[in-house]
């Protein structure tokens, strides 16, 4: 965006540093005449769209709860087309505020706007809403063929059709007759087995002449031995050792996940799957984690913060497209990590670094100080004022009392302090600051 040099009659009203169009990162700027899209890395201008060519601007939200803006463009010469701008996540809801400011600027320049959804309150779609029309109205296939009736003597019956009502008793009579025959055969076999061939001895011959009582054959049932079956071994996941030195963040999920890890101005973009460890070379700070599932499964997403091998805190979710957000203070890095002694702090608070200037003795004033560029908006009793400046600036509001609210954000990645102060009749009412790269300061106070 450094290559943008508007003329003396054109001013920049709003900068949008984090925009995605068709999967590519861009920066956007809204001037008093047009909207400009430039490549984020090179600054080359890709789109230069006059407000007069934009016929409709529709806000919405995509499947991962990011605010979107769909522009319908009808240039004087050329085919009508559309561009969708995605406002990616920023701390403090800055992306939602950027979308609202963009809609207000377009409406002020006679562009028809339509807000179909509210990005700040819309949650993820339910599973029923996510179904496609084809899935909701899916036709059932043919029923599976009927299973033929089977019984003890299924060879005598066919599954192709049922016998007449009068002939249904016949199979039962046949079954009883067959059972009787089988029992008789078993008894005869056992009897004949008991009368095997004998040796021709005189004693046995004499005994054979004597009548012998008939014996009843005994039917021996087969003995069934139960063989114990050992349960199949259960595979246990391998335990991954947590590093014993420094501060680490462990993320575990079977599918894909994305997000950011931030601490002391250091930002790490996360886009991976499975179990991963990320080291944060910081200490005595607050670790911010924002990790989101990339699919609609009910698998468990786990995020844990370790210090010196010991668990500090963690969070998990099983919701489709669920999010785990952590803001955890972490002390000195443990586990034997060598941490240099911090240098003595000269200034007691960030506000001590403010230049000494004369504060207006009367009225309500908002002071914004930052060495680089800052943008935002402040509202007082319904009066909205857009801010786009740099350095040390004072903004007066013609009110005697009420509520002042708004937000101002840094436009670069430095760790310098962005400070906001509210004065009433020369006395400070409230103060707030941030040192996070691209950080945002929010205020809401009564005067």
XYZ file of C-alpha atoms in Angstrom:
447
model
C 0.000 0.000 0.000
C 3.042 2.242 0.043
C 2.648 2.789 -3.729
C -0.693 4.557 -3.232
C -0.264 8.325 -3.687
C -3.710 9.962 -3.807
C -3.962 13.449 -5.175
C -4.419 16.568 -3.165
C -8.218 16.316 -3.546
C -8.364 12.654 -2.429
C -7.833 11.348 1.110
C -7.666 7.888 2.635
C -10.702 7.239 4.857
C -10.020 3.675 5.984
C -7.223 1.096 5.708
C -7.986 -2.620 5.913
C -4.648 -4.415 6.480
C -5.877 -8.043 6.564
C -8.190 -8.983 3.691
C -8.433 -12.273 1.735
C -9.782 -12.362 -1.834
C -9.912 -15.723 -3.651
C -7.472 -17.224 -1.133
C -4.856 -14.416 -1.547
C -3.935 -11.899 1.150
C -4.500 -8.272 0.269
C -4.596 -4.846 1.877
C -7.510 -2.558 1.120
C -7.952 1.190 1.329
C -11.111 3.268 1.020
C -10.509 6.818 -0.156
C -12.905 9.662 -0.741
C -13.450 8.426 -4.327
C -12.673 4.718 -4.668
C -11.731 1.340 -3.134
C -8.208 0.002 -3.763
C -6.859 -3.555 -3.310
C -3.096 -4.103 -3.194
C -0.911 -7.180 -2.662
C 0.078 -7.428 0.973
C 3.662 -8.531 0.284
C 4.606 -6.261 -2.664
C 2.143 -3.393 -2.331
C 1.255 -3.606 -6.039
C -2.248 -2.278 -6.740
C -4.476 -5.056 -8.162
C -7.942 -3.463 -8.088
C -8.925 0.210 -8.426
C -12.727 0.401 -8.122
C -14.592 3.754 -8.178
C -17.574 3.937 -5.854
C -19.780 4.727 -8.868
C -19.042 1.250 -10.303
C -20.220 -0.587 -7.137
C -23.941 -1.346 -7.452
C -24.418 -3.401 -4.297
C -22.463 -4.337 -1.141
C -23.765 -7.286 0.898
C -22.255 -8.289 4.244
C -22.390 -11.825 5.564
C -20.400 -14.573 7.237
C -18.657 -17.681 5.893
C -18.576 -21.255 7.245
C -15.782 -20.492 9.766
C -17.498 -17.368 11.182
C -15.407 -14.791 9.359
C -17.153 -11.575 8.250
C -17.474 -11.204 4.461
C -18.392 -8.410 2.058
C -19.684 -9.243 -1.451
C -19.304 -6.368 -3.947
C -21.323 -6.320 -7.185
C -19.385 -4.244 -9.746
C -20.753 -2.887 -13.026
C -18.024 -0.826 -14.714
C -18.965 1.575 -17.527
C -16.956 -0.566 -19.962
C -16.824 -4.281 -19.271
C -18.822 -7.201 -17.965
C -20.490 -7.053 -14.518
C -18.626 -9.052 -11.896
C -18.435 -9.628 -8.167
C -15.656 -9.708 -5.559
C -15.887 -11.270 -2.082
C -13.707 -9.731 0.669
C -13.035 -11.905 3.745
C -12.107 -10.040 6.945
C -9.799 -12.508 8.737
C -9.687 -12.829 12.514
C -8.072 -10.026 14.525
C -7.877 -9.674 18.326
C -10.600 -7.634 19.958
C -13.056 -8.120 17.068
C -11.229 -5.570 14.916
C -12.238 -7.438 11.763
C -15.944 -6.960 12.595
C -15.389 -3.251 13.272
C -13.484 -2.894 9.981
C -16.433 -4.463 8.123
C -18.919 -2.071 9.760
C -16.725 0.962 9.008
C -16.357 -0.189 5.391
C -20.149 -0.520 5.040
C -20.670 2.967 6.514
C -18.171 4.527 4.069
C -19.767 2.786 1.067
C -23.225 3.958 2.171
C -21.959 7.527 2.589
C -20.803 7.405 -1.079
C -24.243 6.411 -2.425
C -23.522 2.658 -2.595
C -26.484 0.401 -1.826
C -25.585 -1.775 1.164
C -27.372 -4.791 2.580
C -26.598 -6.465 5.885
C -27.861 -10.036 5.639
C -26.214 -11.380 8.793
C -24.597 -9.949 11.918
C -20.979 -11.287 12.102
C -20.611 -10.599 15.804
C -23.517 -12.773 16.936
C -23.878 -15.450 14.270
C -22.696 -18.872 15.445
C -21.675 -21.888 13.399
C -24.325 -23.621 11.288
C -26.097 -26.620 12.741
C -25.564 -30.038 11.252
C -29.084 -29.970 9.682
C -28.406 -26.552 8.086
C -25.126 -27.827 6.689
C -26.860 -30.674 4.801
C -27.072 -30.195 1.048
C -30.488 -30.369 -0.660
C -29.433 -33.668 -2.211
C -28.698 -35.097 1.208
C -31.995 -33.885 2.696
C -34.095 -35.274 -0.172
C -32.120 -38.427 -0.867
C -34.206 -41.167 -2.455
C -34.234 -44.504 -0.742
C -32.907 -47.422 -2.679
C -34.771 -50.619 -3.335
C -35.490 -52.780 -0.344
C -33.184 -55.739 0.004
C -34.674 -59.146 -1.163
C -36.721 -61.065 1.356
C -34.839 -63.822 3.228
C -36.352 -67.292 2.657
C -37.773 -68.937 5.732
C -35.270 -71.417 7.175
C -35.908 -74.064 9.768
C -34.564 -77.291 11.060
C -35.531 -79.042 7.809
C -35.142 -76.208 5.360
C -34.386 -78.677 2.519
C -38.063 -79.625 2.456
C -39.190 -75.958 2.089
C -38.487 -73.360 -0.566
C -38.347 -69.620 0.053
C -39.911 -68.904 -3.297
C -43.465 -69.064 -1.948
C -45.659 -70.115 0.971
C -47.451 -73.500 0.884
C -51.214 -73.584 0.862
C -52.979 -73.099 4.158
C -54.221 -76.682 4.260
C -50.780 -78.251 3.747
C -48.910 -76.403 6.521
C -49.376 -79.280 9.029
C -47.637 -81.849 6.785
C -44.011 -80.681 7.415
C -44.512 -80.959 11.195
C -45.666 -84.600 10.902
C -42.689 -85.411 8.671
C -40.319 -83.824 11.195
C -41.738 -85.885 14.090
C -41.406 -89.104 12.057
C -37.803 -88.379 11.131
C -36.905 -87.664 14.794
C -38.403 -91.032 15.875
C -36.416 -92.866 13.166
C -33.151 -91.195 14.233
C -33.687 -92.136 17.909
C -34.391 -95.756 16.899
C -31.258 -95.930 14.769
C -29.116 -94.583 17.634
C -30.576 -97.095 20.078
C -30.042 -100.044 17.696
C -26.453 -99.020 17.020
C -25.657 -98.768 20.726
C -27.204 -102.223 21.328
C -25.243 -103.884 18.552
C -22.011 -102.233 19.725
C -22.507 -103.842 23.156
C -22.617 -107.329 21.571
C -19.202 -107.559 19.949
C -17.387 -110.853 18.934
C -16.236 -113.083 21.860
C -13.503 -115.742 22.202
C -14.543 -119.444 21.840
C -13.701 -120.623 25.412
C -15.613 -123.419 27.200
C -16.528 -121.176 30.081
C -17.833 -118.484 27.812
C -19.705 -121.115 25.780
C -21.383 -122.460 28.924
C -22.249 -118.988 30.059
C -23.713 -118.219 26.668
C -26.208 -121.034 27.131
C -27.579 -119.365 30.233
C -30.169 -116.742 29.590
C -28.895 -113.206 30.131
C -31.069 -110.285 31.072
C -31.535 -107.671 28.367
C -29.746 -104.388 29.034
C -31.012 -100.992 28.084
C -28.495 -99.068 25.968
C -27.319 -95.754 27.355
C -27.077 -92.782 25.030
C -23.956 -90.744 25.794
C -24.183 -87.086 24.855
C -21.032 -85.427 23.486
C -19.186 -83.270 26.004
C -18.637 -79.699 24.884
C -15.534 -78.049 26.292
C -15.551 -74.262 26.468
C -12.241 -72.841 25.307
C -11.586 -69.404 26.808
C -10.898 -66.760 24.203
C -8.423 -64.099 25.198
C -9.497 -60.551 24.338
C -7.806 -58.852 21.435
C -5.006 -56.522 22.506
C -5.977 -52.854 22.633
C -3.557 -50.531 20.952
C -2.626 -47.607 23.161
C -1.341 -44.389 21.594
C 2.310 -43.655 22.008
C 3.043 -41.060 24.660
C 5.006 -38.107 23.301
C 7.416 -36.658 25.832
C 6.843 -32.987 26.620
C 10.040 -30.914 26.304
C 11.401 -30.124 29.752
C 12.869 -26.714 28.857
C 10.982 -23.558 28.033
C 7.334 -22.772 27.295
C 5.570 -25.057 24.786
C 2.065 -25.294 23.349
C 0.779 -28.776 22.457
C -2.085 -29.069 19.916
C -3.740 -32.413 19.171
C -6.549 -33.153 16.682
C -6.946 -35.950 14.076
C -7.997 -33.519 11.350
C -6.766 -30.127 10.187
C -6.692 -27.053 12.455
C -5.644 -23.415 12.060
C -5.107 -20.414 14.324
C -2.521 -18.204 16.021
C -0.247 -18.270 19.072
C 0.802 -14.869 20.482
C 2.964 -13.695 23.398
C 5.025 -10.492 23.930
C 4.539 -9.357 20.345
C 5.564 -12.743 18.913
C 2.978 -14.329 16.608
C 2.997 -17.886 15.241
C 0.584 -18.906 12.482
C -0.722 -22.477 12.981
C -1.948 -24.688 10.121
C -1.421 -28.405 10.711
C -2.998 -31.707 11.826
C -2.310 -34.481 14.337
C -0.222 -33.730 17.445
C 2.229 -30.819 17.189
C 4.436 -28.876 19.650
C 5.168 -25.137 19.272
C 7.831 -23.381 21.381
C 7.370 -19.797 22.551
C 10.752 -18.218 23.411
C 9.213 -15.939 26.063
C 8.662 -15.891 29.808
C 6.812 -13.863 32.445
C 4.015 -13.008 30.031
C 0.497 -13.949 28.936
C 0.150 -16.571 26.207
C -2.799 -16.131 23.830
C -4.029 -19.197 21.894
C -6.790 -19.200 19.261
C -7.087 -22.605 17.547
C -10.034 -23.651 15.345
C -11.039 -27.024 13.880
C -11.040 -27.106 10.084
C -13.911 -29.567 9.638
C -17.304 -30.480 11.019
C -16.360 -33.707 12.800
C -17.022 -34.437 16.481
C -13.377 -35.313 17.193
C -11.649 -33.786 20.220
C -9.401 -30.743 19.708
C -7.001 -30.294 22.666
C -4.729 -27.309 23.371
C -2.307 -27.417 26.341
C 0.342 -24.980 27.604
C 3.443 -26.423 29.340
C 6.174 -24.617 31.274
C 9.331 -26.604 32.015
C 7.548 -29.884 31.224
C 4.673 -29.169 33.662
C 1.109 -28.522 32.491
C -0.032 -24.950 33.163
C -3.515 -25.019 31.607
C -5.455 -26.518 28.729
C -8.747 -26.533 26.861
C -10.670 -28.826 24.534
C -13.751 -28.932 22.300
C -15.677 -31.585 20.347
C -18.033 -29.211 18.533
C -17.944 -29.174 14.715
C -15.719 -26.272 13.652
C -15.125 -25.654 17.378
C -12.612 -23.166 18.789
C -10.270 -23.374 21.801
C -9.257 -19.932 23.081
C -6.799 -19.516 25.978
C -5.347 -16.408 27.640
C -2.964 -17.726 30.297
C -0.294 -15.912 32.383
C 2.966 -17.901 32.409
C 5.881 -17.193 34.764
C 9.627 -17.814 34.306
C 10.489 -20.686 31.994
C 11.188 -23.806 34.093
C 12.891 -27.107 33.521
C 16.433 -25.786 33.797
C 16.073 -23.205 31.057
C 18.614 -20.387 31.450
C 16.750 -17.068 31.411
C 18.822 -13.863 31.488
C 17.999 -11.457 34.282
C 15.639 -8.750 33.075
C 17.126 -5.302 32.648
C 15.888 -2.710 35.145
C 12.753 -0.900 34.058
C 13.282 2.835 34.034
C 9.753 3.997 33.301
C 7.164 2.984 35.882
C 4.217 2.824 33.463
C 3.750 3.151 29.694
C 2.066 6.507 30.278
C 5.318 7.944 31.625
C 6.674 7.848 28.046
C 4.066 10.333 26.800
C 5.473 13.685 25.690
C 4.743 16.530 28.073
C 2.170 18.751 26.404
C -0.343 21.296 27.588
C -3.690 19.625 28.285
C -6.741 21.725 27.279
C -8.243 23.088 30.507
C -11.888 22.743 29.455
C -14.053 20.437 27.386
C -13.925 16.708 26.588
C -10.838 15.540 24.682
C -9.480 12.161 23.497
C -5.708 11.854 23.137
C -4.131 9.173 20.899
C -0.369 8.632 20.877
C 1.581 6.176 18.697
C 4.830 6.713 16.700
C 3.376 4.886 13.675
C 0.070 5.046 11.860
C -3.200 4.282 13.669
C -6.813 4.080 12.533
C -10.133 3.618 14.289
C -13.317 5.359 15.331
C -14.672 7.022 18.505
C -18.334 7.663 19.293
C -19.628 10.161 21.861
C -23.382 10.466 22.506
C -24.129 9.205 18.985
C -21.480 11.366 17.271
C -19.052 9.160 15.300
C -15.550 10.345 14.406
C -13.202 8.369 12.165
C -9.493 8.515 13.096
C -6.569 7.963 10.724
C -3.360 9.648 11.842
C 0.053 9.241 13.464
C 2.053 10.703 16.362
C 0.424 12.601 19.263
C -3.106 13.815 18.444
C -5.972 15.448 20.403
C -9.627 15.099 19.309
C -12.309 17.302 20.891
C -15.949 16.240 21.329
C -18.542 18.978 21.856
C -20.303 17.349 24.789
C -20.504 18.078 28.506
C -21.221 14.527 29.674
C -22.236 11.081 28.509
C -20.522 7.927 27.196
C -17.383 7.785 25.049
C -16.622 4.470 23.350
C -14.596 3.226 20.406
C -11.436 1.441 19.321
C -8.146 2.450 17.694
C -5.674 -0.045 16.202
C -2.012 -0.061 15.191
C -1.296 -0.483 11.486
C 2.106 -2.157 11.777
C 3.836 -4.959 13.644
C 5.978 -2.931 16.040
C 5.946 -3.432 19.810
C 5.678 0.324 20.581
C 2.901 1.452 22.904
C -0.371 2.722 21.476
C -1.924 4.905 24.219
C -5.457 6.344 24.530
C -6.465 8.919 27.163
C -9.765 10.698 27.845
C -9.705 14.159 29.481
C -12.518 16.278 30.920
C -11.764 19.841 31.942
C -8.017 19.138 32.013
C -8.253 16.009 34.247
C -7.638 12.492 32.981
C -10.739 10.262 33.098
C -9.321 6.973 31.812
C -6.162 5.524 30.181
C -5.499 2.406 28.128
C -2.639 1.040 26.006
C -1.334 -1.955 24.000
C 2.106 -3.024 22.807
C 0.944 -6.022 20.721
C 1.777 -5.868 16.989
C -1.337 -4.717 15.122
C -2.886 -4.318 18.587
C -6.201 -2.580 19.287
C -7.141 -0.336 22.245
C -10.843 -0.239 23.218
C -12.392 2.436 25.434
C -15.818 2.682 27.066
C -16.153 5.264 29.799
C -18.456 7.916 31.090
C -17.458 11.578 31.335
